Amino acid sequence: MSKLICGNIFLPMRRMPSHKAEMVSQALFGETIRVTDELTGWVKIETEFDGYSGWSDKNHLIHYEIPEGLQEFVLSRSLECITEAGTKLVVGPGSEIYEPDFQRKAFKAGDRLFSVIGEFNESFIIPEGQIHETALRFLNTPYLWGGRSIYGLDCSGFVQLVYKIHGVKIPRDAGKQAETGEVIGFVKDARPGDLAYFDDEKGRIVHVGMILPGNMIIHSSGYVRTDKLDHQGIFRLDINDYSHKLRVIKRVEGLTV
């Protein structure tokens, strides 16, 4: 079982080895992945960050060797850069880099060197402000089933990405996320950054969003948006009705910012 660094801006992970199969998640640039199986033209990969697995087109897999003894840093902002071969790319928040050199405006991803175009300082690896303020930077990002990048986010991928930027690891799927953390009994006792979970008529957790100040919530539903939240659920002013029924609010352990 080989370990590699994802060199794609993001790498789609599918439920089955087929382009028609459901995309269940994505590996982000710089994340460590393990190749656990292989079929003709496809590899099954597992992301080390959250243990999620899926099938990826082998031809789409760009990978770098893992550096020894180096610490990875999580990007808090998008970064435009250029490879040694002269290829330009935009690396999004939540991606992982090694050896950031702010003076030389360069970093490594695995064993490859990248030059940064434009500004590069500590604010790119140290999030500024509180976690809900980071979440607000993703407003209007389109919804994408299985997405966890700036190019498209599903509801659980959105909150997982924001928490990753702030140094906290939570599960990939909303159902698993809801099993962690401290229960907050009432909306009035919630604080910005807490996670609210919503269920369907069968009691299954089907949606998640992040609490904002002023009885508001930010969540990915069609796109990343803000709406009102009360003890019943999410109330959308545009339809003058509730869109999601509140099940539970959880406070995530380990959050310091």
PDB file of C-alpha atoms in Angstrom:
ATOM      1  CA  MET A   1       0.000   0.000   0.000  1.00  0.00           C
ATOM      2  CA  SER A   2       1.814   3.102  -1.244  1.00  0.00           C
ATOM      3  CA  LYS A   3       1.570   6.576   0.313  1.00  0.00           C
ATOM      4  CA  LEU A   4       1.692   9.643  -1.923  1.00  0.00           C
ATOM      5  CA  ILE A   5       1.050  13.382  -1.876  1.00  0.00           C
ATOM      6  CA  CYS A   6      -1.924  14.566  -3.944  1.00  0.00           C
ATOM      7  CA  GLY A   7      -0.616  16.935  -6.629  1.00  0.00           C
ATOM      8  CA  ASN A   8      -4.031  17.773  -8.092  1.00  0.00           C
ATOM      9  CA  ILE A   9      -5.869  20.963  -7.145  1.00  0.00           C
ATOM     10  CA  PHE A  10      -8.423  18.392  -6.067  1.00  0.00           C
ATOM     11  CA  LEU A  11      -8.853  14.743  -6.985  1.00  0.00           C
ATOM     12  CA  PRO A  12     -12.397  13.337  -7.376  1.00  0.00           C
ATOM     13  CA  MET A  13     -13.098  10.182  -5.365  1.00  0.00           C
ATOM     14  CA  ARG A  14     -15.938   8.006  -6.693  1.00  0.00           C
ATOM     15  CA  ARG A  15     -17.995   5.238  -5.115  1.00  0.00           C
ATOM     16  CA  MET A  16     -17.180   2.839  -7.966  1.00  0.00           C
ATOM     17  CA  PRO A  17     -14.401   2.763 -10.614  1.00  0.00           C
ATOM     18  CA  SER A  18     -16.471   4.594 -13.224  1.00  0.00           C
ATOM     19  CA  HIS A  19     -16.814   8.204 -14.369  1.00  0.00           C
ATOM     20  CA  LYS A  20     -20.577   7.742 -14.087  1.00  0.00           C
ATOM     21  CA  ALA A  21     -20.328   6.752 -10.432  1.00  0.00           C
ATOM     22  CA  GLU A  22     -21.245   9.075  -7.577  1.00  0.00           C
ATOM     23  CA  MET A  23     -18.462  11.379  -6.371  1.00  0.00           C
ATOM     24  CA  VAL A  24     -18.281  10.716  -2.633  1.00  0.00           C
ATOM     25  CA  SER A  25     -15.448  13.101  -1.743  1.00  0.00           C
ATOM     26  CA  GLN A  26     -12.272  14.784  -2.952  1.00  0.00           C
ATOM     27  CA  ALA A  27      -8.604  14.679  -2.002  1.00  0.00           C
ATOM     28  CA  LEU A  28      -7.128  18.174  -1.781  1.00  0.00           C
ATOM     29  CA  PHE A  29      -3.753  19.407  -3.005  1.00  0.00           C
ATOM     30  CA  GLY A  30      -0.944  18.333  -0.689  1.00  0.00           C
ATOM     31  CA  GLU A  31      -2.975  15.799   1.283  1.00  0.00           C
ATOM     32  CA  THR A  32      -1.408  12.424   1.914  1.00  0.00           C
ATOM     33  CA  ILE A  33      -3.236   9.599   0.175  1.00  0.00           C
ATOM     34  CA  ARG A  34      -2.818   5.835   0.242  1.00  0.00           C
ATOM     35  CA  VAL A  35      -3.381   3.634  -2.778  1.00  0.00           C
ATOM     36  CA  THR A  36      -5.234   0.601  -1.433  1.00  0.00           C
ATOM     37  CA  ASP A  37      -6.380  -1.149  -4.615  1.00  0.00           C
ATOM     38  CA  GLU A  38      -6.068  -0.936  -8.376  1.00  0.00           C
ATOM     39  CA  LEU A  39      -8.171  -1.896 -11.384  1.00  0.00           C
ATOM     40  CA  THR A  40      -7.595  -1.190 -15.052  1.00  0.00           C
ATOM     41  CA  GLY A  41      -7.291   2.576 -15.315  1.00  0.00           C
ATOM     42  CA  TRP A  42      -8.424   3.195 -11.731  1.00  0.00           C
ATOM     43  CA  VAL A  43      -6.894   3.343  -8.257  1.00  0.00           C
ATOM     44  CA  LYS A  44      -8.699   3.168  -4.943  1.00  0.00           C
ATOM     45  CA  ILE A  45      -7.312   5.806  -2.611  1.00  0.00           C
ATOM     46  CA  GLU A  46      -7.764   6.690   1.038  1.00  0.00           C
ATOM     47  CA  THR A  47      -7.109  10.165   2.412  1.00  0.00           C
ATOM     48  CA  GLU A  48      -4.964  10.148   5.531  1.00  0.00           C
ATOM     49  CA  PHE A  49      -6.688  13.265   6.882  1.00  0.00           C
ATOM     50  CA  ASP A  50     -10.141  11.738   7.348  1.00  0.00           C
ATOM     51  CA  GLY A  51      -9.758   8.090   6.316  1.00  0.00           C
ATOM     52  CA  TYR A  52     -12.242   8.474   3.461  1.00  0.00           C
ATOM     53  CA  SER A  53     -11.844   6.172   0.476  1.00  0.00           C
ATOM     54  CA  GLY A  54     -12.965   6.186  -3.130  1.00  0.00           C
ATOM     55  CA  TRP A  55     -11.944   5.389  -6.680  1.00  0.00           C
ATOM     56  CA  SER A  56      -9.980   7.847  -8.829  1.00  0.00           C
ATOM     57  CA  ASP A  57      -9.044   7.793 -12.496  1.00  0.00           C
ATOM     58  CA  LYS A  58      -5.409   6.704 -12.593  1.00  0.00           C
ATOM     59  CA  ASN A  59      -4.720   9.091 -15.476  1.00  0.00           C
ATOM     60  CA  HIS A  60      -5.886  12.016 -13.329  1.00  0.00           C
ATOM     61  CA  LEU A  61      -3.631  11.139 -10.403  1.00  0.00           C
ATOM     62  CA  ILE A  62      -0.762  13.592 -10.055  1.00  0.00           C
ATOM     63  CA  HIS A  63       1.407  12.626  -7.126  1.00  0.00           C
ATOM     64  CA  TYR A  64       4.599  13.636  -5.348  1.00  0.00           C
ATOM     65  CA  GLU A  65       6.844  11.728  -3.013  1.00  0.00           C
ATOM     66  CA  ILE A  66       6.364  12.287   0.719  1.00  0.00           C
ATOM     67  CA  PRO A  67       9.181  14.334   2.316  1.00  0.00           C
ATOM     68  CA  GLU A  68      10.724  12.914   5.463  1.00  0.00           C
ATOM     69  CA  GLY A  69      10.751  14.836   8.723  1.00  0.00           C
ATOM     70  CA  LEU A  70       8.897  17.887   7.417  1.00  0.00           C
ATOM     71  CA  GLN A  71       5.786  19.440   8.931  1.00  0.00           C
ATOM     72  CA  GLU A  72       2.815  20.157   6.727  1.00  0.00           C
ATOM     73  CA  PHE A  73       0.925  23.462   6.947  1.00  0.00           C
ATOM     74  CA  VAL A  74      -2.732  23.933   6.024  1.00  0.00           C
ATOM     75  CA  LEU A  75      -3.512  26.868   3.748  1.00  0.00           C
ATOM     76  CA  SER A  76      -6.120  29.256   5.115  1.00  0.00           C
ATOM     77  CA  ARG A  77      -6.375  31.238   1.865  1.00  0.00           C
ATOM     78  CA  SER A  78      -6.154  30.552  -1.857  1.00  0.00           C
ATOM     79  CA  LEU A  79      -2.678  30.772  -3.320  1.00  0.00           C
ATOM     80  CA  GLU A  80      -1.697  31.317  -6.939  1.00  0.00           C
ATOM     81  CA  CYS A  81       1.558  29.585  -7.753  1.00  0.00           C
ATOM     82  CA  ILE A  82       3.686  28.197 -10.542  1.00  0.00           C
ATOM     83  CA  THR A  83       5.433  24.836 -10.779  1.00  0.00           C
ATOM     84  CA  GLU A  84       9.069  24.256 -11.705  1.00  0.00           C
ATOM     85  CA  ALA A  85       7.778  23.282 -15.154  1.00  0.00           C
ATOM     86  CA  GLY A  86       6.019  26.641 -15.520  1.00  0.00           C
ATOM     87  CA  THR A  87       2.446  25.482 -14.955  1.00  0.00           C
ATOM     88  CA  LYS A  88       0.214  27.945 -13.111  1.00  0.00           C
ATOM     89  CA  LEU A  89      -2.388  26.767 -10.634  1.00  0.00           C
ATOM     90  CA  VAL A  90      -4.540  28.099  -7.813  1.00  0.00           C
ATOM     91  CA  VAL A  91      -4.268  26.069  -4.626  1.00  0.00           C
ATOM     92  CA  GLY A  92      -7.309  26.447  -2.390  1.00  0.00           C
ATOM     93  CA  PRO A  93      -7.869  26.699   1.372  1.00  0.00           C
ATOM     94  CA  GLY A  94      -7.478  23.405   3.205  1.00  0.00           C
ATOM     95  CA  SER A  95      -4.654  22.315   0.914  1.00  0.00           C
ATOM     96  CA  GLU A  96      -1.396  21.275   2.550  1.00  0.00           C
ATOM     97  CA  ILE A  97       2.091  22.623   1.855  1.00  0.00           C
ATOM     98  CA  TYR A  98       5.588  22.061   3.222  1.00  0.00           C
ATOM     99  CA  GLU A  99       8.457  24.441   4.032  1.00  0.00           C
ATOM    100  CA  PRO A 100       6.731  27.773   3.338  1.00  0.00           C
ATOM    101  CA  ASP A 101       9.416  30.395   2.638  1.00  0.00           C
ATOM    102  CA  PHE A 102       7.820  33.836   2.827  1.00  0.00           C
ATOM    103  CA  GLN A 103      11.006  35.667   1.897  1.00  0.00           C
ATOM    104  CA  ARG A 104      11.614  33.640  -1.266  1.00  0.00           C
ATOM    105  CA  LYS A 105       7.859  33.329  -1.884  1.00  0.00           C
ATOM    106  CA  ALA A 106       8.064  29.583  -2.330  1.00  0.00           C
ATOM    107  CA  PHE A 107       6.892  26.328  -0.771  1.00  0.00           C
ATOM    108  CA  LYS A 108       7.116  22.609  -1.326  1.00  0.00           C
ATOM    109  CA  ALA A 109       4.422  20.056  -1.986  1.00  0.00           C
ATOM    110  CA  GLY A 110       5.980  16.698  -1.392  1.00  0.00           C
ATOM    111  CA  ASP A 111       9.344  16.796  -3.132  1.00  0.00           C
ATOM    112  CA  ARG A 112       8.379  19.562  -5.612  1.00  0.00           C
ATOM    113  CA  LEU A 113       9.112  23.286  -5.346  1.00  0.00           C
ATOM    114  CA  PHE A 114       6.460  25.902  -6.147  1.00  0.00           C
ATOM    115  CA  SER A 115       6.888  29.658  -6.581  1.00  0.00           C
ATOM    116  CA  VAL A 116       4.120  31.934  -5.326  1.00  0.00           C
ATOM    117  CA  ILE A 117       2.638  34.609  -7.559  1.00  0.00           C
ATOM    118  CA  GLY A 118       1.738  37.694  -5.538  1.00  0.00           C
ATOM    119  CA  GLU A 119       1.502  38.073  -1.772  1.00  0.00           C
ATOM    120  CA  PHE A 120       2.729  35.294   0.544  1.00  0.00           C
ATOM    121  CA  ASN A 121       2.940  35.665   4.312  1.00  0.00           C
ATOM    122  CA  GLU A 122       1.919  33.963   7.560  1.00  0.00           C
ATOM    123  CA  SER A 123      -1.744  34.832   7.046  1.00  0.00           C
ATOM    124  CA  PHE A 124      -1.810  32.097   4.385  1.00  0.00           C
ATOM    125  CA  ILE A 125      -1.143  29.386   6.992  1.00  0.00           C
ATOM    126  CA  ILE A 126      -2.486  31.012  10.178  1.00  0.00           C
ATOM    127  CA  PRO A 127      -6.223  31.776  10.021  1.00  0.00           C
ATOM    128  CA  GLU A 128      -7.168  35.319  10.970  1.00  0.00           C
ATOM    129  CA  GLY A 129     -10.229  35.851  13.144  1.00  0.00           C
ATOM    130  CA  GLN A 130     -12.726  33.382  14.552  1.00  0.00           C
ATOM    131  CA  ILE A 131     -13.883  30.221  12.844  1.00  0.00           C
ATOM    132  CA  HIS A 132     -17.280  31.600  11.808  1.00  0.00           C
ATOM    133  CA  GLU A 133     -15.485  34.495  10.116  1.00  0.00           C
ATOM    134  CA  THR A 134     -13.502  31.979   8.080  1.00  0.00           C
ATOM    135  CA  ALA A 135     -16.772  30.257   7.142  1.00  0.00           C
ATOM    136  CA  LEU A 136     -18.192  33.532   5.836  1.00  0.00           C
ATOM    137  CA  ARG A 137     -15.355  33.779   3.306  1.00  0.00           C
ATOM    138  CA  PHE A 138     -16.961  30.860   1.442  1.00  0.00           C
ATOM    139  CA  LEU A 139     -20.293  32.619   0.878  1.00  0.00           C
ATOM    140  CA  ASN A 140     -21.819  31.875  -2.547  1.00  0.00           C
ATOM    141  CA  THR A 141     -19.500  28.928  -3.236  1.00  0.00           C
ATOM    142  CA  PRO A 142     -21.650  26.529  -5.304  1.00  0.00           C
ATOM    143  CA  TYR A 143     -22.997  23.336  -3.781  1.00  0.00           C
ATOM    144  CA  LEU A 144     -21.384  20.171  -5.117  1.00  0.00           C
ATOM    145  CA  TRP A 145     -22.209  16.681  -3.878  1.00  0.00           C
ATOM    146  CA  GLY A 146     -18.959  15.185  -2.585  1.00  0.00           C
ATOM    147  CA  GLY A 147     -17.179  18.548  -2.817  1.00  0.00           C
ATOM    148  CA  ARG A 148     -14.765  19.864  -0.205  1.00  0.00           C
ATOM    149  CA  SER A 149     -12.901  22.532  -2.178  1.00  0.00           C
ATOM    150  CA  ILE A 150     -13.393  26.172  -3.199  1.00  0.00           C
ATOM    151  CA  TYR A 151     -14.770  24.913  -6.521  1.00  0.00           C
ATOM    152  CA  GLY A 152     -17.791  23.300  -4.858  1.00  0.00           C
ATOM    153  CA  LEU A 153     -18.820  22.189  -1.370  1.00  0.00           C
ATOM    154  CA  ASP A 154     -21.412  19.875   0.070  1.00  0.00           C
ATOM    155  CA  CYS A 155     -22.756  20.657   3.547  1.00  0.00           C
ATOM    156  CA  SER A 156     -20.442  18.382   5.539  1.00  0.00           C
ATOM    157  CA  GLY A 157     -17.445  19.072   3.309  1.00  0.00           C
ATOM    158  CA  PHE A 158     -17.940  22.787   3.968  1.00  0.00           C
ATOM    159  CA  VAL A 159     -17.819  22.582   7.769  1.00  0.00           C
ATOM    160  CA  GLN A 160     -15.026  19.981   7.670  1.00  0.00           C
ATOM    161  CA  LEU A 161     -12.934  22.299   5.487  1.00  0.00           C
ATOM    162  CA  VAL A 162     -13.457  25.315   7.756  1.00  0.00           C
ATOM    163  CA  TYR A 163     -12.535  23.297  10.840  1.00  0.00           C
ATOM    164  CA  LYS A 164      -9.455  21.920   9.075  1.00  0.00           C
ATOM    165  CA  ILE A 165      -8.260  25.460   8.379  1.00  0.00           C
ATOM    166  CA  HIS A 166      -8.503  26.080  12.135  1.00  0.00           C
ATOM    167  CA  GLY A 167      -6.513  22.976  12.991  1.00  0.00           C
ATOM    168  CA  VAL A 168      -9.367  20.695  14.049  1.00  0.00           C
ATOM    169  CA  LYS A 169     -10.129  17.363  12.410  1.00  0.00           C
ATOM    170  CA  ILE A 170     -13.766  16.248  12.168  1.00  0.00           C
ATOM    171  CA  PRO A 171     -15.295  13.355  10.179  1.00  0.00           C
ATOM    172  CA  ARG A 172     -16.238  13.747   6.523  1.00  0.00           C
ATOM    173  CA  ASP A 173     -19.965  12.929   6.639  1.00  0.00           C
ATOM    174  CA  ALA A 174     -22.640  14.790   8.617  1.00  0.00           C
ATOM    175  CA  GLY A 175     -23.909  11.620  10.290  1.00  0.00           C
ATOM    176  CA  LYS A 176     -20.470  10.814  11.683  1.00  0.00           C
ATOM    177  CA  GLN A 177     -19.846  14.455  12.595  1.00  0.00           C
ATOM    178  CA  ALA A 178     -23.050  14.469  14.659  1.00  0.00           C
ATOM    179  CA  GLU A 179     -21.711  11.596  16.767  1.00  0.00           C
ATOM    180  CA  THR A 180     -18.860  13.768  18.075  1.00  0.00           C
ATOM    181  CA  GLY A 181     -18.727  16.798  20.364  1.00  0.00           C
ATOM    182  CA  GLU A 182     -20.753  18.170  23.269  1.00  0.00           C
ATOM    183  CA  VAL A 183     -24.531  18.506  22.993  1.00  0.00           C
ATOM    184  CA  ILE A 184     -25.844  22.067  23.308  1.00  0.00           C
ATOM    185  CA  GLY A 185     -29.434  21.906  24.512  1.00  0.00           C
ATOM    186  CA  PHE A 186     -30.849  25.157  23.190  1.00  0.00           C
ATOM    187  CA  VAL A 187     -30.210  27.483  20.268  1.00  0.00           C
ATOM    188  CA  LYS A 188     -29.864  30.377  22.725  1.00  0.00           C
ATOM    189  CA  ASP A 189     -26.913  28.587  24.369  1.00  0.00           C
ATOM    190  CA  ALA A 190     -25.063  27.987  21.106  1.00  0.00           C
ATOM    191  CA  ARG A 191     -22.086  30.103  20.172  1.00  0.00           C
ATOM    192  CA  PRO A 192     -20.534  30.955  16.799  1.00  0.00           C
ATOM    193  CA  GLY A 193     -18.686  27.947  15.389  1.00  0.00           C
ATOM    194  CA  ASP A 194     -20.984  25.323  16.911  1.00  0.00           C
ATOM    195  CA  LEU A 195     -22.467  22.882  14.410  1.00  0.00           C
ATOM    196  CA  ALA A 196     -26.201  22.359  13.924  1.00  0.00           C
ATOM    197  CA  TYR A 197     -27.459  19.066  12.478  1.00  0.00           C
ATOM    198  CA  PHE A 198     -30.757  18.430  10.745  1.00  0.00           C
ATOM    199  CA  ASP A 199     -32.671  15.215  10.099  1.00  0.00           C
ATOM    200  CA  ASP A 200     -35.286  13.862   7.717  1.00  0.00           C
ATOM    201  CA  GLU A 201     -38.636  12.222   8.451  1.00  0.00           C
ATOM    202  CA  LYS A 202     -36.841   8.948   9.237  1.00  0.00           C
ATOM    203  CA  GLY A 203     -34.552  10.589  11.778  1.00  0.00           C
ATOM    204  CA  ARG A 204     -31.430  10.378   9.621  1.00  0.00           C
ATOM    205  CA  ILE A 205     -28.945  13.244   9.779  1.00  0.00           C
ATOM    206  CA  VAL A 206     -29.029  14.786   6.302  1.00  0.00           C
ATOM    207  CA  HIS A 207     -27.640  18.302   6.725  1.00  0.00           C
ATOM    208  CA  VAL A 208     -25.210  20.375   8.800  1.00  0.00           C
ATOM    209  CA  GLY A 209     -24.360  24.048   9.139  1.00  0.00           C
ATOM    210  CA  MET A 210     -22.335  26.372  11.362  1.00  0.00           C
ATOM    211  CA  ILE A 211     -23.846  28.720  13.927  1.00  0.00           C
ATOM    212  CA  LEU A 212     -23.318  32.450  13.356  1.00  0.00           C
ATOM    213  CA  PRO A 213     -24.003  35.369  15.714  1.00  0.00           C
ATOM    214  CA  GLY A 214     -27.552  36.701  15.875  1.00  0.00           C
ATOM    215  CA  ASN A 215     -29.465  33.408  15.525  1.00  0.00           C
ATOM    216  CA  MET A 216     -28.108  32.841  12.039  1.00  0.00           C
ATOM    217  CA  ILE A 217     -26.518  29.838  10.357  1.00  0.00           C
ATOM    218  CA  ILE A 218     -24.168  29.409   7.405  1.00  0.00           C
ATOM    219  CA  HIS A 219     -24.545  26.225   5.378  1.00  0.00           C
ATOM    220  CA  SER A 220     -24.170  24.800   1.884  1.00  0.00           C
ATOM    221  CA  SER A 221     -27.584  24.322   0.312  1.00  0.00           C
ATOM    222  CA  GLY A 222     -27.621  25.188  -3.387  1.00  0.00           C
ATOM    223  CA  TYR A 223     -24.664  27.397  -2.512  1.00  0.00           C
ATOM    224  CA  VAL A 224     -23.024  28.526   0.718  1.00  0.00           C
ATOM    225  CA  ARG A 225     -25.587  30.873   2.245  1.00  0.00           C
ATOM    226  CA  THR A 226     -26.797  32.344   5.526  1.00  0.00           C
ATOM    227  CA  ASP A 227     -30.288  31.907   6.951  1.00  0.00           C
ATOM    228  CA  LYS A 228     -32.167  32.314  10.216  1.00  0.00           C
ATOM    229  CA  LEU A 229     -32.059  29.513  12.805  1.00  0.00           C
ATOM    230  CA  ASP A 230     -34.458  28.756  15.645  1.00  0.00           C
ATOM    231  CA  HIS A 231     -35.490  25.736  17.717  1.00  0.00           C
ATOM    232  CA  GLN A 232     -37.473  24.327  14.780  1.00  0.00           C
ATOM    233  CA  GLY A 233     -34.723  24.593  12.197  1.00  0.00           C
ATOM    234  CA  ILE A 234     -33.565  26.744   9.289  1.00  0.00           C
ATOM    235  CA  PHE A 235     -36.036  29.427   8.256  1.00  0.00           C
ATOM    236  CA  ARG A 236     -35.508  30.813   4.760  1.00  0.00           C
ATOM    237  CA  LEU A 237     -36.852  34.293   4.142  1.00  0.00           C
ATOM    238  CA  ASP A 238     -36.840  33.768   0.365  1.00  0.00           C
ATOM    239  CA  ILE A 239     -39.451  31.006   0.620  1.00  0.00           C
ATOM    240  CA  ASN A 240     -40.967  32.176   3.932  1.00  0.00           C
ATOM    241  CA  ASP A 241     -40.761  28.634   5.291  1.00  0.00           C
ATOM    242  CA  TYR A 242     -38.501  26.132   7.037  1.00  0.00           C
ATOM    243  CA  SER A 243     -36.133  24.177   4.810  1.00  0.00           C
ATOM    244  CA  HIS A 244     -34.451  21.900   7.390  1.00  0.00           C
ATOM    245  CA  LYS A 245     -35.637  20.466  10.733  1.00  0.00           C
ATOM    246  CA  LEU A 246     -33.198  20.879  13.641  1.00  0.00           C
ATOM    247  CA  ARG A 247     -32.071  17.670  15.356  1.00  0.00           C
ATOM    248  CA  VAL A 248     -29.135  18.651  17.576  1.00  0.00           C
ATOM    249  CA  ILE A 249     -26.417  21.262  18.104  1.00  0.00           C
ATOM    250  CA  LYS A 250     -22.883  20.118  18.914  1.00  0.00           C
ATOM    251  CA  ARG A 251     -19.776  21.932  20.174  1.00  0.00           C
ATOM    252  CA  VAL A 252     -16.599  20.565  18.622  1.00  0.00           C
ATOM    253  CA  GLU A 253     -13.729  19.716  20.945  1.00  0.00           C
ATOM    254  CA  GLY A 254     -10.284  21.164  20.321  1.00  0.00           C
ATOM    255  CA  LEU A 255     -11.300  24.488  18.812  1.00  0.00           C
ATOM    256  CA  THR A 256      -9.077  27.282  20.134  1.00  0.00           C
ATOM    257  CA  VAL A 257      -9.749  30.039  17.583  1.00  0.00           C
TER     258      VAL A 257
END
